[in-house]
GROMACS .gro file of C-alpha atoms in nm:
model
  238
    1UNK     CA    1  19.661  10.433  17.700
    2UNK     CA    2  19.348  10.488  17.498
    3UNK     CA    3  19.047  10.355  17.697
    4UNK     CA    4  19.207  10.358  18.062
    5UNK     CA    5  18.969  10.670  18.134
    6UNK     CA    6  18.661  10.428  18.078
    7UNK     CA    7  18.833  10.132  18.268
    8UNK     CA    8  18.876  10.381  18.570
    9UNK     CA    9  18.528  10.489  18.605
   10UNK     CA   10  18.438  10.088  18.615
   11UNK     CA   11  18.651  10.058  18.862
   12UNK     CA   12  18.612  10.351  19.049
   13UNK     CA   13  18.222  10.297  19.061
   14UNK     CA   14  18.265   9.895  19.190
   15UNK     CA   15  18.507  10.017  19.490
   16UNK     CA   16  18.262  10.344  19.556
   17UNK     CA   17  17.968  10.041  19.565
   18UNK     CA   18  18.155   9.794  19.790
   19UNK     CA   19  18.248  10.108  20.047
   20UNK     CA   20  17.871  10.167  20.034
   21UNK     CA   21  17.784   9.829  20.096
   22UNK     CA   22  18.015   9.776  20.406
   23UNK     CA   23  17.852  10.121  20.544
   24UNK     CA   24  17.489  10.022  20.492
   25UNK     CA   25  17.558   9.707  20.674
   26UNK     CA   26  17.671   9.937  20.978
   27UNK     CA   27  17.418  10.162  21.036
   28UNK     CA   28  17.036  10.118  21.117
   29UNK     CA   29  16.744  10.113  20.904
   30UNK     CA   30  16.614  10.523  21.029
   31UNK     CA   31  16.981  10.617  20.876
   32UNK     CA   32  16.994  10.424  20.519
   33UNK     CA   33  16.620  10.618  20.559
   34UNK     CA   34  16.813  10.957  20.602
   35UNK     CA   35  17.072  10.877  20.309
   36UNK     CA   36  16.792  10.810  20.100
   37UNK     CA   37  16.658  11.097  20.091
   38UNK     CA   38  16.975  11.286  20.079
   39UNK     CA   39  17.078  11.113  19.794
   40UNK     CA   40  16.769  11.191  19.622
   41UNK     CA   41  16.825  11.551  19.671
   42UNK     CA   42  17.122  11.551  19.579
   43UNK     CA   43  17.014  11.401  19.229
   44UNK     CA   44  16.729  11.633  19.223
   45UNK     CA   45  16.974  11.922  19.211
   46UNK     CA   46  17.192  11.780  18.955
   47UNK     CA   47  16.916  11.749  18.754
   48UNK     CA   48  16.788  12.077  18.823
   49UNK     CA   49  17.075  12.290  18.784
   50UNK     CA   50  17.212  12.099  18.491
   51UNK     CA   51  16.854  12.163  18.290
   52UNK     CA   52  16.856  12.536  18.416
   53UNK     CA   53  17.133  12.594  18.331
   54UNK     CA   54  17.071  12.527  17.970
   55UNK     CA   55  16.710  12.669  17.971
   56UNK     CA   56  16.823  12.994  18.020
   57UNK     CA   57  16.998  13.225  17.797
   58UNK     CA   58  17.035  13.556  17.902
   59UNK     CA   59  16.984  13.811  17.585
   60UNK     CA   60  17.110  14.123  17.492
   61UNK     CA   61  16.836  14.324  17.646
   62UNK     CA   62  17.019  14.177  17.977
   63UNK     CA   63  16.664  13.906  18.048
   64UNK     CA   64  16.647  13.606  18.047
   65UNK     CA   65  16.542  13.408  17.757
   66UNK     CA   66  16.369  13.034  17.789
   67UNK     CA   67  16.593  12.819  17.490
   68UNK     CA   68  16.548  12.524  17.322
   69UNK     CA   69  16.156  12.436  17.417
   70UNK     CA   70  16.051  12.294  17.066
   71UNK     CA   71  16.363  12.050  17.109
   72UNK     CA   72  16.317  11.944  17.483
   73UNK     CA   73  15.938  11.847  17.377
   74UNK     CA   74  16.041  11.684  17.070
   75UNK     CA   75  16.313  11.543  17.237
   76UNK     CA   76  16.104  11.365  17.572
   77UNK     CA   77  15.777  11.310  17.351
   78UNK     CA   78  15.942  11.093  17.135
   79UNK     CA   79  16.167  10.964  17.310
   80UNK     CA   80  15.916  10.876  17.551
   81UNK     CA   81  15.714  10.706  17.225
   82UNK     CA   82  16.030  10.518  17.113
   83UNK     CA   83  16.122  10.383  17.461
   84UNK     CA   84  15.759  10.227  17.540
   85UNK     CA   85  15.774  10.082  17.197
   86UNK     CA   86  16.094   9.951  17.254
   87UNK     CA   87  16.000   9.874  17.653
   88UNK     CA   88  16.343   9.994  17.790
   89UNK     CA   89  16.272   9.965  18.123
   90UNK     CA   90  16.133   9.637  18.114
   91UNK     CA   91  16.461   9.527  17.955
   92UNK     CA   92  16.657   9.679  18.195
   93UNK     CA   93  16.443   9.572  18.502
   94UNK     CA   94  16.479   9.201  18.338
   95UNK     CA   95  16.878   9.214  18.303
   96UNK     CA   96  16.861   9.350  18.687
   97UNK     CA   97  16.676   9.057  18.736
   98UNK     CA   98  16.876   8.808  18.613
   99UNK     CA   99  17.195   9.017  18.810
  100UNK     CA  100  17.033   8.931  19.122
  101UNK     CA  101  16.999   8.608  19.071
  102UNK     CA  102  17.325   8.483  18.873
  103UNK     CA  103  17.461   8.687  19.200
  104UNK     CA  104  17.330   8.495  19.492
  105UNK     CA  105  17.110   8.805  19.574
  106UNK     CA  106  16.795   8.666  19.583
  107UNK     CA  107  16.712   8.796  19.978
  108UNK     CA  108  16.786   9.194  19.858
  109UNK     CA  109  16.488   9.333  19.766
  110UNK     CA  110  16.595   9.659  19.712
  111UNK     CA  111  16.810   9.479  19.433
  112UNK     CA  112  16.671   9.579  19.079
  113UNK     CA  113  16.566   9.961  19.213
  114UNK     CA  114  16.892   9.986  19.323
  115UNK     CA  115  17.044   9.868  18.989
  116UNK     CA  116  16.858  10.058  18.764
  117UNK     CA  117  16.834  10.371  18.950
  118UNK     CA  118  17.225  10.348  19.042
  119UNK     CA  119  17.235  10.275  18.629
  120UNK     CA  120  17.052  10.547  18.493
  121UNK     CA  121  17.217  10.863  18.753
  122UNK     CA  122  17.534  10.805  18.620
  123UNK     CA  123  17.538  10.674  18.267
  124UNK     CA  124  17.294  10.976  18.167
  125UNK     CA  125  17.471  11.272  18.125
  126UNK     CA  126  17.702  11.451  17.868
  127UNK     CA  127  18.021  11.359  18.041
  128UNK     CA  128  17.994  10.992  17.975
  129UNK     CA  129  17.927  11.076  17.576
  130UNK     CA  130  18.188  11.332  17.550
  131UNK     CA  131  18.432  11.180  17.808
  132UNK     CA  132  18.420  10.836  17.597
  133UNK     CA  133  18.473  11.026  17.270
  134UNK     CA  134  18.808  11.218  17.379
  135UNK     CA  135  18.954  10.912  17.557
  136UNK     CA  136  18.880  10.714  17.241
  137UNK     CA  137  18.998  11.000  16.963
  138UNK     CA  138  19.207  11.229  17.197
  139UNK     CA  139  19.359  10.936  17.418
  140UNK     CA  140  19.243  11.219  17.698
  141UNK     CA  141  19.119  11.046  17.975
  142UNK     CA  142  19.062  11.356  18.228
  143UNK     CA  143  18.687  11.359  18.205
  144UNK     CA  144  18.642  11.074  18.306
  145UNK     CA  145  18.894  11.046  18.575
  146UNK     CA  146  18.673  11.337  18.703
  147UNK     CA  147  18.346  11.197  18.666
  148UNK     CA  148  18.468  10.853  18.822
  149UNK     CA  149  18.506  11.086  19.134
  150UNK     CA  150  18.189  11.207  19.113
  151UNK     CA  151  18.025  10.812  19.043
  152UNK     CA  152  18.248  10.715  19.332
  153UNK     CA  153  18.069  10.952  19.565
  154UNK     CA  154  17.731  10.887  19.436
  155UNK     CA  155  17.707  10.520  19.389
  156UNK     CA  156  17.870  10.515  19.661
  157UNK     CA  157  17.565  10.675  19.893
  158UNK     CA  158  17.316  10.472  19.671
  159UNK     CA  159  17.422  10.133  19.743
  160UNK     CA  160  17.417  10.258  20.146
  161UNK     CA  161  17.110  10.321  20.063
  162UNK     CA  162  16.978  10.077  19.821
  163UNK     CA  163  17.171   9.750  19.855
  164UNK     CA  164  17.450   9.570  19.660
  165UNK     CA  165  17.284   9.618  19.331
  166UNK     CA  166  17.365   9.947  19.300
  167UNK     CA  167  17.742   9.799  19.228
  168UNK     CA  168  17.639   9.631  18.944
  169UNK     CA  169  17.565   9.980  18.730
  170UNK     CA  170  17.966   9.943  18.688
  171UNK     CA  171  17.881   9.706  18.425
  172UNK     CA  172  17.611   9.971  18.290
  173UNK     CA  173  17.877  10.210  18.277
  174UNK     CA  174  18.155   9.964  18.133
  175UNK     CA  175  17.896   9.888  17.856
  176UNK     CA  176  17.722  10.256  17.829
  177UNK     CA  177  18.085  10.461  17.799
  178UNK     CA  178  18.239  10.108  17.587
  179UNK     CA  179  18.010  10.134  17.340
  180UNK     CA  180  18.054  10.519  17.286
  181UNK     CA  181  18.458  10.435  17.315
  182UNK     CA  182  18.441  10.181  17.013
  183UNK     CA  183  18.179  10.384  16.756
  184UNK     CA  184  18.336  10.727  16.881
  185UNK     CA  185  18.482  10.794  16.529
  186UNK     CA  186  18.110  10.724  16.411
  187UNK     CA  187  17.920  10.952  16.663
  188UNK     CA  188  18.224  11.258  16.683
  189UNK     CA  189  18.099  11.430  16.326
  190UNK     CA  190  17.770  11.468  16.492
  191UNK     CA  191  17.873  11.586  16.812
  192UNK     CA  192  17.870  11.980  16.736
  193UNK     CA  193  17.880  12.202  17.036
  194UNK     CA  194  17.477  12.223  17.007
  195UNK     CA  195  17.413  11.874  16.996
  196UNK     CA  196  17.612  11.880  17.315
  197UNK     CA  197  17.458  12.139  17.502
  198UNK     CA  198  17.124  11.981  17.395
  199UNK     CA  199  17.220  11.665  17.562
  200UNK     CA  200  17.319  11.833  17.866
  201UNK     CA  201  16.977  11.980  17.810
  202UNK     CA  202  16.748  11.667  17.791
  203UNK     CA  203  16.992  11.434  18.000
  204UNK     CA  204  16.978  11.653  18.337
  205UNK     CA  205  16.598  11.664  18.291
  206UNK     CA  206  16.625  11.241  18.300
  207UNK     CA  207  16.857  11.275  18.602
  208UNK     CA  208  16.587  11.484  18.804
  209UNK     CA  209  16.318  11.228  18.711
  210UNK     CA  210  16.557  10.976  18.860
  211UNK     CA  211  16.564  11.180  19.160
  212UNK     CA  212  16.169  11.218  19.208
  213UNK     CA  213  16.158  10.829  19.183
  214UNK     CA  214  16.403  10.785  19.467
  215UNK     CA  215  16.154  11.048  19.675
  216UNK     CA  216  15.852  10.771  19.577
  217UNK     CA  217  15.679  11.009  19.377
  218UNK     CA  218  15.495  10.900  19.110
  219UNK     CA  219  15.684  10.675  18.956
  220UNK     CA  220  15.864  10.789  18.626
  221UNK     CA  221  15.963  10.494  18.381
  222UNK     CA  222  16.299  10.696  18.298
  223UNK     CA  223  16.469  10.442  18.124
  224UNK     CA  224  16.224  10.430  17.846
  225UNK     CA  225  16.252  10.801  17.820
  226UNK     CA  226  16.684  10.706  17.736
  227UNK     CA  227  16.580  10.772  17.316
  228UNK     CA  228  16.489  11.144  17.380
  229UNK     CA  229  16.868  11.160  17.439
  230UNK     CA  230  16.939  11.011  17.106
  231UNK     CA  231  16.636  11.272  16.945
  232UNK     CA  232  16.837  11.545  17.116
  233UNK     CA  233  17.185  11.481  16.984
  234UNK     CA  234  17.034  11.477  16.634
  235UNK     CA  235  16.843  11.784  16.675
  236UNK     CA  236  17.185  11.963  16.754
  237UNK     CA  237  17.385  11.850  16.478
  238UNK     CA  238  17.073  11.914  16.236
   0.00000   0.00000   0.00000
């Protein structure tokens, strides 16, 4: 049934939230604290290993070769031009916003940053692009039904962490992979195996800025960085 691998990972994110919920409400503040920054570690690795992994080419004299610079600077410059322009994040932070309230949430602070950071770690990513496409052109739903595992876990963690509106990045996700389910005939000529792998690229960068938020670094506004994405696809299919 076309589209069942996109209703799965909606679902599959919700349940992973509620679970998360019902164990944040169990243990004590010094533990969510622990979670925290386990969960941001275990972003920051995603990220890391993800981007590495695509950085690094290893040529014929047997070294390693840095790939794809020009693109990952083209890619986050402008992206990061068209996102302030467009104000992403402020968009985002305003639809979290409204969330908590139409919700009854009003007393969870942790609300929006759990929302949009919740959002952003698991709609950003090549598997929600090319997951959408084949369950949409392909009626193959099996990457998604793998990444919903993965959400599960992760969303999971976050809202012990970060409160109830972590659970609400199943609509992100609904909306996110929907959207590439419905124009997938559009977007699949473009998708080359390059474009791809420069997604993978530029995306797993975004994911490890989402983890150096979650660690209260300085604070990156990675939602408005969501065009590079867009810069890198095109790039690839160029």
């Amino acid at each position: 049934m076309p589209g069942i691998g996109v209703l799965a990972n909606v679902a599959v994110v919700a349940l992973g939230g509620i679970l998360g919920l019902g164990c944040g409400r169990l243990i004590t503040e010094r533990f969510q604290s622990t979670i925290m920054r386990a969960c941001a570690l275990a972003v920051l690795f995603l990220g890391l290993g993800g981007a590495l992994r695509e950085m690094f080419q290893i040529g014929a004299d047997g070294r390693l070769a840095l790939i794809g610079v020009n693109m990952m600077l083209a890619s986050l410059i402008g992206g990061a031009v068209i996102g302030e322009l467009l104000n992403i994040e402020d968009r985002m932070t305003a639809f979290g916003a409204w969330l908590k309230r139409v919700s009854g949430s009003g007393g969870d602070a942790h609300f929006i940053d759990g929302f949009v950071t919740a959002s952003l770690t698991i709609c950003v990513g090549a598997m929600s692009v090319i997951g959408a496409v084949n369950d949409s052109l392909l009626d193959d739903p099996s990457i998604l039904f793998a990444k919903s595992v993965l959400d599960g876990i992760v969303v999971m963690l976050l809202t012990a962490a970060l409160g109830r509106g972590c659970i609400f990045s199943a609509l992100s996700v609904g909306i996110f992979e929907g959207a590439v389910f419905l124009g997938a005939g559009l977007i699949a000529p473009v998708m080359t195996p390059a474009a791809l792998q420069n997604l993978s690229y530029v995306g797993s960068i975004l994911i490890f800025a989402v983890g150096t938020n979650l660690f209260g670094l300085p604070y990156i506004r990675v939602a408005n960085f969501l065009p590079a994405l867009v810069i890198a696809v095109l790039w690839g299919a160029a």
